[in-house]
Amino acid sequence: MNAPYHDLDMRYIWHPCSQMHDHEQLPLVPIQRAQGVYLYDFENHAYIDAISSWWVNLLGHNHPHITQQLKAQADTLEHVLLAGFTHPQIIRLSERLCILSGFEKCFYADNGSSCIEVALKMSYHSHLLQGAHKPKFLSLSNSYHGETLGALSISHVGLYKDAYKPLFLEHLSTPVPKDDTDIPQALRALEEILDTHQNSLSAFILEPLIQCAGGMHFYSSEYVCQASQMCQERGVHVIFDEIAVGFGRTGTLFAFEQCGVKPDFLCLSKGISGGYLPLAVVLTSNRIYDQFYAPYTHHKNFLHSHSYTGNALACACANATLDILEQEKILEHNRMLSAYMQMCLQDCLGGLKGVANLRALGMVFAFELVGYGGEQRPSLAIFAKAMQKGVLLRPLHNTIYCMPPYCINKAQIQHIARVLREIVLELT
């Protein structure tokens, strides 16, 4: 039953982050249904979704509470424009996010890249209202912030951006620390950039604690804190991109809680709706908001909008996700899950030839596969072998990572660990 779907898909659909030519040899996998950590194809083969379907499905597929809240909302209001209108779900969600984060205002978008665009524009416009033209943005080496033009401009991973460089914003890059011993050198490099460019720099953007698309690179909260303070002291805004790491992924609800510093803008998306519907939000302060609060003038208006901004169905899913995180003490339970998964991965992979830099933070687990000599790209070879063994992995080149839904159990964790061991032994 899979073949007709594959053929029709190949005829009509151009998939994201894919080389479609690969699917001449590696068939697409049509999914019929999903439940908990599992995806099921039309032949009822089950696959553990070890990457939470691109890091969005925090609490498991088809979660009964989120599904029920979505259905209930659909019976009353599916959508209304947010310009001049509001609705109970977005009011409740905004209040909860502000209380949980300590920020004061929410500005909504509908995907992570657009969320970054909002923060960049808001930062630049804020400086402009204070009489400063600051057209440049600063980000870390090895960073990734999305694939719209502004977001790509401030990203560093060449695979995504090289073809589009003539279209970009003005951008500077400062080195991310490789490890804790590298922090003083990285801070000195940042200081040199600030000394030269602070009067033209609008904002410094970073992914706190983990650069996800940059090979799951973990780096120190000490650097995040000191670097952010250096920027803020010089009048350069700080934007935290927590699109991938927010809502408990690093062990706290927001990664910035571990960093001892509060950014000027906090970008959230992906897991915010539990993986059900697109939603994104920029959180900021009344200090920023008040600069734009005035009688109507073109100069002071922040004119950024999406047709589906603050969609009522998506907000209902986000509120349901927060319900579960709060009422079921998910973050406390995740600490046990994280420790157990680290133990299983260490038992199965620790000291194994072909495994380098085995690491974990919260509910993110990663290592590098070394010594692979196959003809296929390592990411493609690993993906194919894992699917044959009932696990969905989507490696970043030779970085194998797991970001499973928080409902995963010990037996499923053991299965993933065994599969990873089998793949390493087969490929090295």
CSV table of C-alpha atoms in Angstrom, one decimal:
chain,number,residue,atom,x,y,z
A,1,MET,CA,0.0,0.0,0.0
A,2,ASN,CA,3.0,2.3,0.4
A,3,ALA,CA,4.0,2.3,-3.3
A,4,PRO,CA,1.0,4.3,-4.7
A,5,TYR,CA,1.5,7.0,-2.1
A,6,HIS,CA,5.2,7.1,-2.8
A,7,ASP,CA,4.6,7.5,-6.6
A,8,LEU,CA,1.9,10.2,-6.2
A,9,ASP,CA,4.0,12.1,-3.7
A,10,MET,CA,7.0,12.1,-6.0
A,11,ARG,CA,4.9,13.4,-8.8
A,12,TYR,CA,3.5,16.4,-7.0
A,13,ILE,CA,5.5,17.3,-3.8
A,14,TRP,CA,8.8,19.0,-3.3
A,15,HIS,CA,9.9,18.1,0.2
A,16,PRO,CA,11.9,20.4,2.6
A,17,CYS,CA,15.5,19.8,3.5
A,18,SER,CA,15.6,16.9,1.1
A,19,GLN,CA,17.4,16.0,-2.1
A,20,MET,CA,14.5,14.5,-4.0
A,21,HIS,CA,16.9,12.4,-6.1
A,22,ASP,CA,17.7,10.3,-2.9
A,23,HIS,CA,14.1,9.0,-3.0
A,24,GLU,CA,14.7,7.2,-6.2
A,25,GLN,CA,16.6,4.6,-4.1
A,26,LEU,CA,15.2,5.3,-0.6
A,27,PRO,CA,11.4,5.3,-0.8
A,28,LEU,CA,9.4,7.9,1.1
A,29,VAL,CA,7.5,6.6,4.1
A,30,PRO,CA,3.8,7.3,4.1
A,31,ILE,CA,2.5,7.6,7.7
A,32,GLN,CA,-1.1,6.6,8.4
A,33,ARG,CA,-1.4,7.4,12.1
A,34,ALA,CA,0.6,8.1,15.2
A,35,GLN,CA,0.2,7.4,18.9
A,36,GLY,CA,2.6,8.2,21.8
A,37,VAL,CA,6.2,7.9,20.6
A,38,TYR,CA,5.2,5.8,17.6
A,39,LEU,CA,4.5,6.6,14.0
A,40,TYR,CA,2.7,3.8,12.0
A,41,ASP,CA,2.9,3.3,8.2
A,42,PHE,CA,0.1,1.8,6.1
A,43,GLU,CA,1.5,-1.7,6.7
A,44,ASN,CA,1.3,-1.1,10.4
A,45,HIS,CA,5.1,-1.0,10.9
A,46,ALA,CA,5.8,1.1,14.0
A,47,TYR,CA,8.7,3.6,14.2
A,48,ILE,CA,9.8,5.3,17.5
A,49,ASP,CA,9.9,9.0,16.7
A,50,ALA,CA,13.2,9.6,18.4
A,51,ILE,CA,13.5,13.2,17.0
A,52,SER,CA,10.0,14.4,18.0
A,53,SER,CA,9.2,15.0,14.3
A,54,TRP,CA,11.7,17.8,13.9
A,55,TRP,CA,11.7,18.6,17.6
A,56,VAL,CA,8.1,19.7,17.9
A,57,ASN,CA,6.2,16.8,19.4
A,58,LEU,CA,7.0,17.2,23.0
A,59,LEU,CA,4.4,15.1,24.7
A,60,GLY,CA,3.7,12.3,22.2
A,61,HIS,CA,1.5,12.0,19.2
A,62,ASN,CA,-2.2,12.2,19.5
A,63,HIS,CA,-2.1,13.2,23.2
A,64,PRO,CA,-5.7,12.9,24.6
A,65,HIS,CA,-5.8,16.2,26.4
A,66,ILE,CA,-4.4,18.3,23.5
A,67,THR,CA,-6.6,16.5,21.0
A,68,GLN,CA,-9.7,17.1,23.2
A,69,GLN,CA,-8.9,20.8,23.7
A,70,LEU,CA,-8.3,21.2,19.9
A,71,LYS,CA,-11.7,19.6,19.2
A,72,ALA,CA,-13.5,21.7,21.7
A,73,GLN,CA,-12.0,24.9,20.3
A,74,ALA,CA,-12.9,23.9,16.8
A,75,ASP,CA,-16.6,23.8,17.9
A,76,THR,CA,-16.5,27.5,18.8
A,77,LEU,CA,-13.9,29.5,17.0
A,78,GLU,CA,-11.3,28.3,14.5
A,79,HIS,CA,-9.7,31.6,13.7
A,80,VAL,CA,-10.1,35.4,13.8
A,81,LEU,CA,-7.7,38.1,12.6
A,82,LEU,CA,-5.6,39.4,15.5
A,83,ALA,CA,-5.6,43.0,14.2
A,84,GLY,CA,-8.2,44.7,16.2
A,85,PHE,CA,-9.7,41.4,17.6
A,86,THR,CA,-8.7,39.0,20.3
A,87,HIS,CA,-10.0,35.7,21.8
A,88,PRO,CA,-9.9,33.9,25.1
A,89,GLN,CA,-7.2,31.3,24.2
A,90,ILE,CA,-4.6,33.9,23.2
A,91,ILE,CA,-5.3,36.0,26.2
A,92,ARG,CA,-4.9,33.0,28.5
A,93,LEU,CA,-1.8,31.8,26.7
A,94,SER,CA,-0.1,35.2,26.7
A,95,GLU,CA,-0.7,35.7,30.5
A,96,ARG,CA,0.7,32.2,31.2
A,97,LEU,CA,3.8,32.8,29.1
A,98,CYS,CA,4.5,36.1,30.6
A,99,ILE,CA,4.1,34.8,34.2
A,100,LEU,CA,6.3,31.7,33.4
A,101,SER,CA,9.0,33.7,31.7
A,102,GLY,CA,9.1,37.0,33.5
A,103,PHE,CA,8.5,38.9,30.2
A,104,GLU,CA,5.7,41.4,29.8
A,105,LYS,CA,4.5,41.3,26.2
A,106,CYS,CA,3.9,38.7,23.5
A,107,PHE,CA,4.0,39.3,19.8
A,108,TYR,CA,2.8,36.3,17.7
A,109,ALA,CA,4.0,34.8,14.4
A,110,ASP,CA,3.3,31.4,12.9
A,111,ASN,CA,6.7,29.7,12.6
A,112,GLY,CA,10.2,29.8,14.0
A,113,SER,CA,11.9,31.7,11.1
A,114,SER,CA,9.2,34.3,11.1
A,115,CYS,CA,9.6,34.6,14.8
A,116,ILE,CA,13.3,35.5,14.3
A,117,GLU,CA,12.3,38.0,11.6
A,118,VAL,CA,10.0,39.7,14.2
A,119,ALA,CA,12.8,40.0,16.8
A,120,LEU,CA,15.3,41.4,14.3
A,121,LYS,CA,12.9,44.0,13.0
A,122,MET,CA,11.7,44.9,16.4
A,123,SER,CA,15.3,45.4,17.7
A,124,TYR,CA,16.3,47.5,14.7
A,125,HIS,CA,13.2,49.6,14.9
A,126,SER,CA,13.5,50.1,18.7
A,127,HIS,CA,17.0,51.6,18.2
A,128,LEU,CA,15.7,53.7,15.3
A,129,LEU,CA,13.0,55.2,17.5
A,130,GLN,CA,15.8,56.3,19.9
A,131,GLY,CA,17.7,58.0,17.1
A,132,ALA,CA,20.2,55.3,16.3
A,133,HIS,CA,20.7,53.6,13.0
A,134,LYS,CA,22.1,50.1,13.8
A,135,PRO,CA,21.8,48.0,10.6
A,136,LYS,CA,24.1,45.1,11.7
A,137,PHE,CA,23.4,41.9,13.6
A,138,LEU,CA,25.8,39.6,15.4
A,139,SER,CA,25.6,35.9,15.9
A,140,LEU,CA,27.7,32.9,16.9
A,141,SER,CA,29.8,30.8,14.5
A,142,ASN,CA,28.1,27.5,13.8
A,143,SER,CA,24.7,29.0,14.5
A,144,TYR,CA,21.3,28.4,12.7
A,145,HIS,CA,18.2,30.5,13.1
A,146,GLY,CA,15.9,29.6,10.2
A,147,GLU,CA,15.6,29.9,6.5
A,148,THR,CA,13.8,33.1,5.7
A,149,LEU,CA,16.3,35.7,4.4
A,150,GLY,CA,16.7,37.6,7.6
A,151,ALA,CA,17.1,34.4,9.6
A,152,LEU,CA,19.5,33.0,7.1
A,153,SER,CA,21.6,36.2,7.1
A,154,ILE,CA,22.4,35.7,10.8
A,155,SER,CA,23.0,32.0,10.6
A,156,HIS,CA,26.4,30.5,10.0
A,157,VAL,CA,25.8,26.9,8.7
A,158,GLY,CA,26.9,27.2,5.1
A,159,LEU,CA,24.8,24.3,3.8
A,160,TYR,CA,21.7,26.4,4.3
A,161,LYS,CA,22.9,29.9,3.3
A,162,ASP,CA,25.8,29.9,0.8
A,163,ALA,CA,23.6,30.2,-2.3
A,164,TYR,CA,21.7,33.2,-1.0
A,165,LYS,CA,24.5,35.4,0.3
A,166,PRO,CA,23.9,38.4,-2.1
A,167,LEU,CA,20.5,38.8,-0.5
A,168,PHE,CA,21.5,39.1,3.1
A,169,LEU,CA,21.4,41.7,5.9
A,170,GLU,CA,24.6,43.0,7.3
A,171,HIS,CA,26.0,40.4,9.7
A,172,LEU,CA,29.0,39.7,11.9
A,173,SER,CA,30.0,36.5,13.5
A,174,THR,CA,31.8,35.8,16.7
A,175,PRO,CA,33.3,32.4,17.7
A,176,VAL,CA,31.3,30.0,19.8
A,177,PRO,CA,33.3,28.4,22.6
A,178,LYS,CA,34.4,24.8,21.6
A,179,ASP,CA,34.5,23.9,25.3
A,180,ASP,CA,34.9,25.5,28.7
A,181,THR,CA,38.6,26.1,28.3
A,182,ASP,CA,37.8,28.2,25.2
A,183,ILE,CA,35.5,30.7,27.0
A,184,PRO,CA,38.1,33.4,27.8
A,185,GLN,CA,39.3,33.5,24.2
A,186,ALA,CA,35.7,33.5,22.8
A,187,LEU,CA,34.8,36.4,25.1
A,188,ARG,CA,37.9,38.4,24.0
A,189,ALA,CA,36.9,37.9,20.4
A,190,LEU,CA,33.4,39.2,21.2
A,191,GLU,CA,34.8,42.2,23.1
A,192,GLU,CA,36.9,43.2,20.0
A,193,ILE,CA,33.9,43.1,17.8
A,194,LEU,CA,31.8,45.1,20.2
A,195,ASP,CA,34.6,47.7,20.6
A,196,THR,CA,34.7,48.2,16.9
A,197,HIS,CA,31.0,47.8,15.9
A,198,GLN,CA,28.8,48.4,19.0
A,199,ASN,CA,27.4,51.7,17.6
A,200,SER,CA,26.2,50.0,14.5
A,201,LEU,CA,25.1,46.6,16.1
A,202,SER,CA,21.4,46.2,16.7
A,203,ALA,CA,21.4,42.8,18.4
A,204,PHE,CA,23.4,39.7,19.3
A,205,ILE,CA,21.4,36.5,18.7
A,206,LEU,CA,22.2,33.1,20.0
A,207,GLU,CA,20.8,29.7,20.8
A,208,PRO,CA,21.4,29.3,24.5
A,209,LEU,CA,23.2,26.1,25.6
A,210,ILE,CA,22.7,24.0,22.4
A,211,GLN,CA,23.3,24.9,18.8
A,212,CYS,CA,20.9,22.3,17.4
A,213,ALA,CA,21.3,22.4,13.7
A,214,GLY,CA,25.0,23.1,14.2
A,215,GLY,CA,25.6,19.5,15.0
A,216,MET,CA,24.0,19.5,18.5
A,217,HIS,CA,26.9,21.6,19.9
A,218,PHE,CA,26.6,22.1,23.6
A,219,TYR,CA,28.3,25.1,25.1
A,220,SER,CA,28.5,26.7,28.5
A,221,SER,CA,25.9,28.9,30.3
A,222,GLU,CA,28.8,30.9,31.7
A,223,TYR,CA,29.6,32.1,28.2
A,224,VAL,CA,26.0,32.8,27.5
A,225,CYS,CA,25.8,34.9,30.6
A,226,GLN,CA,28.9,36.9,30.2
A,227,ALA,CA,28.5,37.5,26.5
A,228,SER,CA,25.0,38.7,26.9
A,229,GLN,CA,25.9,41.1,29.7
A,230,MET,CA,28.7,42.5,27.6
A,231,CYS,CA,26.3,43.3,24.8
A,232,GLN,CA,23.6,44.7,27.0
A,233,GLU,CA,26.0,47.0,28.8
A,234,ARG,CA,27.0,48.5,25.4
A,235,GLY,CA,23.4,49.0,24.3
A,236,VAL,CA,23.3,46.0,22.0
A,237,HIS,CA,20.1,44.0,22.3
A,238,VAL,CA,20.2,40.3,23.1
A,239,ILE,CA,17.9,37.8,21.3
A,240,PHE,CA,17.6,34.3,22.6
A,241,ASP,CA,16.5,31.8,20.0
A,242,GLU,CA,14.8,29.1,22.1
A,243,ILE,CA,12.7,27.8,19.2
A,244,ALA,CA,14.3,24.3,19.5
A,245,VAL,CA,15.3,24.3,23.2
A,246,GLY,CA,12.3,25.9,24.9
A,247,PHE,CA,9.6,24.2,26.9
A,248,GLY,CA,11.8,21.8,28.9
A,249,ARG,CA,14.2,20.4,26.3
A,250,THR,CA,17.3,21.5,28.2
A,251,GLY,CA,15.9,20.5,31.6
A,252,THR,CA,14.3,23.8,32.6
A,253,LEU,CA,11.2,25.3,31.0
A,254,PHE,CA,13.3,27.9,29.3
A,255,ALA,CA,17.1,27.5,28.7
A,256,PHE,CA,17.8,31.1,29.8
A,257,GLU,CA,16.8,30.1,33.3
A,258,GLN,CA,20.2,28.2,33.5
A,259,CYS,CA,22.2,31.2,32.2
A,260,GLY,CA,21.8,33.9,34.8
A,261,VAL,CA,20.8,36.5,32.3
A,262,LYS,CA,17.6,37.6,30.7
A,263,PRO,CA,17.6,38.5,27.0
A,264,ASP,CA,15.7,41.5,25.5
A,265,PHE,CA,13.8,39.2,23.2
A,266,LEU,CA,12.9,35.5,23.6
A,267,CYS,CA,11.8,33.6,20.5
A,268,LEU,CA,9.7,30.5,21.0
A,269,SER,CA,8.0,28.0,18.6
A,270,LYS,CA,8.3,24.3,17.7
A,271,GLY,CA,7.1,22.6,20.9
A,272,ILE,CA,4.8,25.4,22.0
A,273,SER,CA,1.7,23.7,20.6
A,274,GLY,CA,2.9,20.1,21.4
A,275,GLY,CA,3.5,19.5,17.7
A,276,TYR,CA,-0.1,20.0,16.6
A,277,LEU,CA,-0.3,23.3,14.8
A,278,PRO,CA,2.1,26.1,13.7
A,279,LEU,CA,2.6,28.9,16.3
A,280,ALA,CA,5.4,31.2,17.4
A,281,VAL,CA,5.9,34.1,19.7
A,282,VAL,CA,8.4,36.8,20.6
A,283,LEU,CA,8.4,37.8,24.2
A,284,THR,CA,9.8,41.1,25.2
A,285,SER,CA,9.5,43.9,27.9
A,286,ASN,CA,7.3,46.9,28.4
A,287,ARG,CA,10.5,48.9,27.9
A,288,ILE,CA,10.6,47.9,24.2
A,289,TYR,CA,6.8,47.9,23.8
A,290,ASP,CA,6.4,51.5,25.2
A,291,GLN,CA,8.7,52.9,22.5
A,292,PHE,CA,6.1,52.0,19.9
A,293,TYR,CA,3.0,53.0,22.0
A,294,ALA,CA,1.8,56.3,20.6
A,295,PRO,CA,-0.9,57.8,18.4
A,296,TYR,CA,-0.9,56.5,14.9
A,297,THR,CA,2.2,57.4,12.9
A,298,HIS,CA,3.9,55.5,10.3
A,299,HIS,CA,7.3,56.0,12.0
A,300,LYS,CA,6.2,54.4,15.3
A,301,ASN,CA,4.0,51.5,14.1
A,302,PHE,CA,5.5,48.1,14.2
A,303,LEU,CA,4.0,46.7,11.0
A,304,HIS,CA,4.5,43.0,10.9
A,305,SER,CA,1.7,40.6,10.5
A,306,HIS,CA,0.7,37.1,9.4
A,307,SER,CA,-2.8,36.1,8.4
A,308,TYR,CA,-2.8,33.2,10.9
A,309,THR,CA,-1.1,35.1,13.7
A,310,GLY,CA,-2.5,33.9,17.1
A,311,ASN,CA,-4.7,31.3,15.5
A,312,ALA,CA,-7.3,30.1,18.1
A,313,LEU,CA,-6.8,26.4,17.4
A,314,ALA,CA,-3.0,26.7,17.7
A,315,CYS,CA,-3.4,28.7,21.0
A,316,ALA,CA,-5.7,26.0,22.4
A,317,CYS,CA,-3.1,23.4,21.7
A,318,ALA,CA,-0.4,25.6,23.3
A,319,ASN,CA,-2.6,26.1,26.4
A,320,ALA,CA,-3.2,22.3,26.6
A,321,THR,CA,0.6,21.7,26.3
A,322,LEU,CA,1.2,24.1,29.2
A,323,ASP,CA,-1.6,22.3,31.2
A,324,ILE,CA,0.3,19.0,30.8
A,325,LEU,CA,3.7,20.4,31.6
A,326,GLU,CA,2.4,22.0,34.7
A,327,GLN,CA,-0.1,19.5,36.1
A,328,GLU,CA,1.9,16.3,35.4
A,329,LYS,CA,5.2,17.6,36.6
A,330,ILE,CA,6.8,16.7,33.3
A,331,LEU,CA,10.1,18.4,33.9
A,332,GLU,CA,10.7,16.5,37.2
A,333,HIS,CA,9.8,13.2,35.4
A,334,ASN,CA,12.2,14.2,32.6
A,335,ARG,CA,15.1,14.4,35.0
A,336,MET,CA,14.7,10.7,35.7
A,337,LEU,CA,14.2,9.9,32.0
A,338,SER,CA,17.3,11.8,31.1
A,339,ALA,CA,19.5,10.0,33.7
A,340,TYR,CA,18.1,6.7,32.5
A,341,MET,CA,18.7,7.4,28.8
A,342,GLN,CA,22.3,8.6,29.6
A,343,MET,CA,22.9,5.3,31.5
A,344,CYS,CA,21.6,3.2,28.6
A,345,LEU,CA,23.5,5.1,26.0
A,346,GLN,CA,26.7,4.8,28.0
A,347,ASP,CA,26.2,1.1,28.5
A,348,CYS,CA,25.6,0.5,24.8
A,349,LEU,CA,27.9,3.0,23.2
A,350,GLY,CA,30.5,4.1,25.8
A,351,GLY,CA,34.0,3.1,24.7
A,352,LEU,CA,32.6,1.7,21.4
A,353,LYS,CA,34.8,2.2,18.3
A,354,GLY,CA,33.1,4.7,16.0
A,355,VAL,CA,31.5,6.7,18.9
A,356,ALA,CA,32.9,10.1,19.8
A,357,ASN,CA,31.7,12.9,22.2
A,358,LEU,CA,28.8,11.1,23.7
A,359,ARG,CA,26.8,13.8,25.5
A,360,ALA,CA,23.5,14.8,27.0
A,361,LEU,CA,21.7,17.9,28.3
A,362,GLY,CA,18.1,17.5,29.5
A,363,MET,CA,16.2,15.6,26.9
A,364,VAL,CA,18.8,16.0,24.2
A,365,PHE,CA,21.4,13.2,23.5
A,366,ALA,CA,24.0,13.1,20.8
A,367,PHE,CA,27.3,11.7,19.6
A,368,GLU,CA,29.5,11.7,16.5
A,369,LEU,CA,29.9,8.6,14.3
A,370,VAL,CA,33.6,8.4,13.3
A,371,GLY,CA,35.3,6.0,10.9
A,372,TYR,CA,32.4,5.6,8.5
A,373,GLY,CA,33.7,4.7,5.1
A,374,GLY,CA,30.5,4.0,3.1
A,375,GLU,CA,29.5,5.4,-0.3
A,376,GLN,CA,26.3,6.9,1.0
A,377,ARG,CA,26.2,10.1,3.0
A,378,PRO,CA,26.5,9.1,6.7
A,379,SER,CA,23.2,10.8,7.5
A,380,LEU,CA,21.4,8.9,4.8
A,381,ALA,CA,22.9,5.6,5.7
A,382,ILE,CA,22.1,6.0,9.4
A,383,PHE,CA,18.5,7.1,8.6
A,384,ALA,CA,17.9,4.1,6.4
A,385,LYS,CA,19.3,1.5,8.9
A,386,ALA,CA,17.4,3.1,11.8
A,387,MET,CA,14.1,3.0,9.9
A,388,GLN,CA,14.7,-0.7,9.1
A,389,LYS,CA,15.0,-1.3,12.9
A,390,GLY,CA,11.9,0.7,13.8
A,391,VAL,CA,13.5,4.0,14.9
A,392,LEU,CA,13.2,7.4,13.2
A,393,LEU,CA,16.6,9.2,13.3
A,394,ARG,CA,17.6,12.2,11.1
A,395,PRO,CA,21.3,12.7,11.7
A,396,LEU,CA,23.1,16.0,11.1
A,397,HIS,CA,25.8,14.7,8.8
A,398,ASN,CA,27.7,12.3,11.1
A,399,THR,CA,26.1,13.7,14.3
A,400,ILE,CA,23.5,11.2,15.6
A,401,TYR,CA,21.1,12.7,18.1
A,402,CYS,CA,17.9,11.8,19.9
A,403,MET,CA,15.3,14.3,21.1
A,404,PRO,CA,12.4,12.0,22.0
A,405,PRO,CA,8.9,12.9,23.1
A,406,TYR,CA,8.7,13.3,26.9
A,407,CYS,CA,6.3,10.3,27.1
A,408,ILE,CA,9.0,7.8,26.1
A,409,ASN,CA,9.4,4.9,28.6
A,410,LYS,CA,12.3,2.8,29.7
A,411,ALA,CA,11.7,-0.1,27.3
A,412,GLN,CA,11.6,2.3,24.4
A,413,ILE,CA,14.8,4.0,25.6
A,414,GLN,CA,16.5,0.6,25.8
A,415,HIS,CA,15.4,-0.2,22.2
A,416,ILE,CA,16.8,3.1,20.9
A,417,ALA,CA,20.1,2.4,22.7
A,418,ARG,CA,20.4,-1.1,21.2
A,419,VAL,CA,19.5,0.1,17.7
A,420,LEU,CA,22.2,2.8,18.0
A,421,ARG,CA,24.8,0.2,19.0
A,422,GLU,CA,23.8,-2.1,16.1
A,423,ILE,CA,24.1,0.8,13.6
A,424,VAL,CA,27.5,1.9,14.9
A,425,LEU,CA,28.8,-1.7,14.7
A,426,GLU,CA,27.4,-2.1,11.1
A,427,LEU,CA,28.8,1.2,9.8
A,428,THR,CA,32.3,1.3,11.3
